[in-house]
Amino acid sequence: MTKISIFHPTKIAFLISFLFVGFQANAQKKISLDEDWRFHFGNAADVSKDFDYGKTALLHKSNVFATTIVNPKFVDTTWKKINVPHDWVVELPFVKSDQVEMDSHGYKPVGGAYPETSIGWYRKHFSVDKKDDGKRFELQFDGIYRNAEIWFNGFYVGTNFSGYVGNSYDVSDYVNFEGDNVIVIRVDATQYEGWFYEGAGIYRHVWLNVTDKVFIPSDGVFVHSKIKGKNATVTIETEVENKNLRPSNAVVYSIITDRNGKQLGKTSEQKVALSVNEKTTIKQNVNLSNVMLWSLENPYLYKVISVVKQNNQIVHQTKTRFGIKTVTFDAKKGFFLNGKHLKIQGTNNHQDHAGIGSAIPDFMQYYRVKLLKEMGSNSYRASHNAPTPELLEACDSLGMLVVDEQRLLNSSPEYIDQFKRLIKRDRNHASVFLWSIGNEEQNIQGNEYGKRIAQTLLAIQSALDPTRTSTYAADMANEFKGVNEVIPIRGFNYREFAVADYHRDHPNQPLLGTEMGSTVTTRGIYEKDEIRAYVPDQDITHPWWASKAETWWKLAAENDYWLGGFVWTGFDYRGEPTPYKWPNISSHFGILDVCGFPKNIYYYYKSWWTNEDILHISPHWNWSEKIGQPVEVWVNTNADEVELFLNGKSLGKKTMPRNSHLKWQVNYEPGTLEAIAFKNGKRLTAKVETTTHPVKVNAVADKSTVLADGKDGTVVNISIVDDKGREVPNANNMIYFKLTGDAKIIGVGNGDPSSHEADKCTDGAWQRSAFNGKCQVIIQAGKTVGDLKLEVKSNGLRSAAVEINQKK
């Protein structure tokens, strides 16, 4: 058995200021630069429309001014005002096109074929406190899609090739203390990195880090632990760097606190001598007794405060949240968390959401993870790229395991650098339990190239994070070659039929379903529709390379050598429409749609992934055109037996097979379809009823109180109901939204994979049609304390209003 003991930190997103004796005011700052950017399209094919980029020399001299776009005095007042995170693609219209990859990217006009909407220029003006002269200044970009060239006050500072792994740049030499400081970024999205919707722009946070010149670098703390009984030895590895122009002495130590800030332990104060530009790592230990283990049920997080002192004054300190846990992968018995057997019940997910594309506010990460947990999922695979840091923070806090994945199986200097940055950024997160070195590299995964690349990446992972191991998502059957020869955890993308044979032939290699299922369903649709490109909302349709939910989950659930698996996917996502193309602009793979509304397959997984009492009937019971005709009725439940009734008449009792579902053929007549089930002697009931016509709009906010910080927000889900308050399952009325108060609507959606309505209503007239009874609006908070009011209206229906309290 391989036992991996894990322990974790998260980055802090705001100004760090800890009240310790001797701590200097303004010793360090972490300043958000998200607000007040200017944006303008460039052009990949016409330099005259790209601010002469490619014609004007920008790199022949430092601090290029004249009339170039990187000149701090360049006039950008007519440019569009935006805040980041920003995804410019979500605002573009849908375009029917046969261009390569257009279907995969959701029919948005971005990529090499659309030069006029594939280059974006950003400019940001800000001032710096003169009192900070002599400090170190660092620009931190959490994610820009993609190939971002960055200038600061006219000086070129670097290019970040990756659209998913962020980077930081020391700009201390270029800071202007007497006036504006100007960041200029050219973002080039003409090349894709994936075959799915990726968006474009500065779609994650931007920070200005101000520190002393003796400091802890970004991602310079690594926390891990060894558990013995109820106690743990916590090891804290702290990098310290000297950017002074002279040798410097410092003292380094760390404090561990509980989640409430109570001090539990402290290392000794270790002296360190640093030459100019030297970086060194200090390794220190703290013993903790009666530790609380991080688990799915109780995701307990400790804190490490790492401190650097000079002349008895604190000059830099960082705070890192971490969890203590053990992880075991056993080839015969399965997966264990803290010594307890756990079947991995995971979902794969891309990083976009209805209405907002890839520029997802932090509160939405918590909303999405919460929906997955409610379904019974315990693990999230970030497919197929480095996740947003705030997603990991949500998983740390809510109790969701994560497979953290490298974008490509490649060992060139560029991709090695990306892999190192990924591991150092994320290795302290309690939620991350497994790395993935890549996904479905068909050309190399089964040959010597793949094997050698995998060995190189695995060596890097082991050096930077010896507390974890790695998998690789291979779309290969019973084949032990290439990557599979060296990967510690064999990942299967589909090919579930070959897992048993592979285990027989390689009994000592743990097995994980990295992509499983891929049933395609359209919420609320029950007949195949090739015109509108819909598929039935039941576990019946899948691509040739995939399987139904019941096919893979029965195998995983009933065989201990399966660690478990990840469904493709938790949420629908933009792009990669299957089995259709246009008019589809998003996938059908999700257990939930792009808004997070459950499909019927949700209740299959929830039946077998939770201990809750589940009894669900589908389809709806509004079939006026089918009176007297047979309708196939599905019941998803984890009860022992179910009896079905139509208008009080029994249609028979059936025993519920584990990890399956029940079906009846029912001749339709309006009224009430009811199921009565028994689970361990407990009686459960569920029903669907024929509704009348729509009469009212209902609106429910995910939370009724938000912080007045300009970043928090809430999701409001809309349903259309009849005179008895029953949701009308085929209602598609147009819904209109009006928000009053200091807040804004940032997106709308309805889960329709063929809808070409706007996600962003740029004229301020927000609206969205319902799709099969539902739609959604996303609100982001302002900065003024007070009440917000969302009015929701539809012609001919009674309106609704949602009140939200905005507070400090």
mmCIF file with all atom_site columns, C-alpha atoms in Angstrom, residues 60 65 130 142 165 189 199 209 266 290 328 345 347 448 465 467 484 507 561 564 567 585 623 631 650 667 715 723:
data_model
loop_
_atom_site.group_PDB
_atom_site.id
_atom_site.type_symbol
_atom_site.label_atom_id
_atom_site.label_alt_id
_atom_site.label_comp_id
_atom_site.label_asym_id
_atom_site.label_entity_id
_atom_site.label_seq_id
_atom_site.pdbx_PDB_ins_code
_atom_site.Cartn_x
_atom_site.Cartn_y
_atom_site.Cartn_z
_atom_site.occupancy
_atom_site.B_iso_or_equiv
_atom_site.pdbx_formal_charge
_atom_site.auth_seq_id
_atom_site.auth_comp_id
_atom_site.auth_asym_id
_atom_site.auth_atom_id
_atom_site.pdbx_PDB_model_num
ATOM 1  C CA . HIS A 1 60  ? 14.540  47.713 -30.118 1.00 0.00 ? 60  HIS A CA 1
ATOM 2  C CA . PHE A 1 65  ? 7.620   55.854 -25.914 1.00 0.00 ? 65  PHE A CA 1
ATOM 3  C CA . LYS A 1 130 ? 5.567   57.309 -2.518  1.00 0.00 ? 130 LYS A CA 1
ATOM 4  C CA . ASP A 1 142 ? -3.527  34.548 -12.160 1.00 0.00 ? 142 ASP A CA 1
ATOM 5  C CA . VAL A 1 165 ? -0.968  28.976 -15.588 1.00 0.00 ? 165 VAL A CA 1
ATOM 6  C CA . ALA A 1 189 ? -6.079  34.203 -28.821 1.00 0.00 ? 189 ALA A CA 1
ATOM 7  C CA . GLY A 1 199 ? -12.738 32.277 -23.790 1.00 0.00 ? 199 GLY A CA 1
ATOM 8  C CA . ASN A 1 209 ? 2.408   42.689 -4.450  1.00 0.00 ? 209 ASN A CA 1
ATOM 9  C CA . LYS A 1 266 ? 5.932   27.849 16.664  1.00 0.00 ? 266 LYS A CA 1
ATOM 10 C CA . ASN A 1 290 ? -4.807  15.739 18.677  1.00 0.00 ? 290 ASN A CA 1
ATOM 11 C CA . THR A 1 328 ? -3.870  5.704  0.180   1.00 0.00 ? 328 THR A CA 1
ATOM 12 C CA . GLN A 1 345 ? -17.340 9.728  -7.119  1.00 0.00 ? 345 GLN A CA 1
ATOM 13 C CA . THR A 1 347 ? -16.915 14.719 -12.198 1.00 0.00 ? 347 THR A CA 1
ATOM 14 C CA . GLU A 1 448 ? 8.614   5.642  -26.217 1.00 0.00 ? 448 GLU A CA 1
ATOM 15 C CA . ASP A 1 465 ? 5.808   17.448 -4.142  1.00 0.00 ? 465 ASP A CA 1
ATOM 16 C CA . THR A 1 467 ? 3.639   13.892 -0.714  1.00 0.00 ? 467 THR A CA 1
ATOM 17 C CA . ASN A 1 484 ? 1.029   3.323  -18.834 1.00 0.00 ? 484 ASN A CA 1
ATOM 18 C CA . PRO A 1 507 ? -2.683  -6.435 -10.471 1.00 0.00 ? 507 PRO A CA 1
ATOM 19 C CA . TYR A 1 561 ? -9.941  -2.577 -7.428  1.00 0.00 ? 561 TYR A CA 1
ATOM 20 C CA . GLY A 1 564 ? -13.696 5.073  -8.602  1.00 0.00 ? 564 GLY A CA 1
ATOM 21 C CA . VAL A 1 567 ? -18.026 11.362 -15.068 1.00 0.00 ? 567 VAL A CA 1
ATOM 22 C CA . ILE A 1 585 ? -23.362 25.715 -29.251 1.00 0.00 ? 585 ILE A CA 1
ATOM 23 C CA . TRP A 1 623 ? -48.437 15.225 -22.832 1.00 0.00 ? 623 TRP A CA 1
ATOM 24 C CA . VAL A 1 631 ? -45.017 6.898  -22.335 1.00 0.00 ? 631 VAL A CA 1
ATOM 25 C CA . SER A 1 650 ? -51.589 0.768  -9.305  1.00 0.00 ? 650 SER A CA 1
ATOM 26 C CA . ASN A 1 667 ? -50.579 4.793  -21.408 1.00 0.00 ? 667 ASN A CA 1
ATOM 27 C CA . VAL A 1 715 ? -27.385 33.422 -8.401  1.00 0.00 ? 715 VAL A CA 1
ATOM 28 C CA . ASP A 1 723 ? -51.961 28.540 -10.531 1.00 0.00 ? 723 ASP A CA 1
#
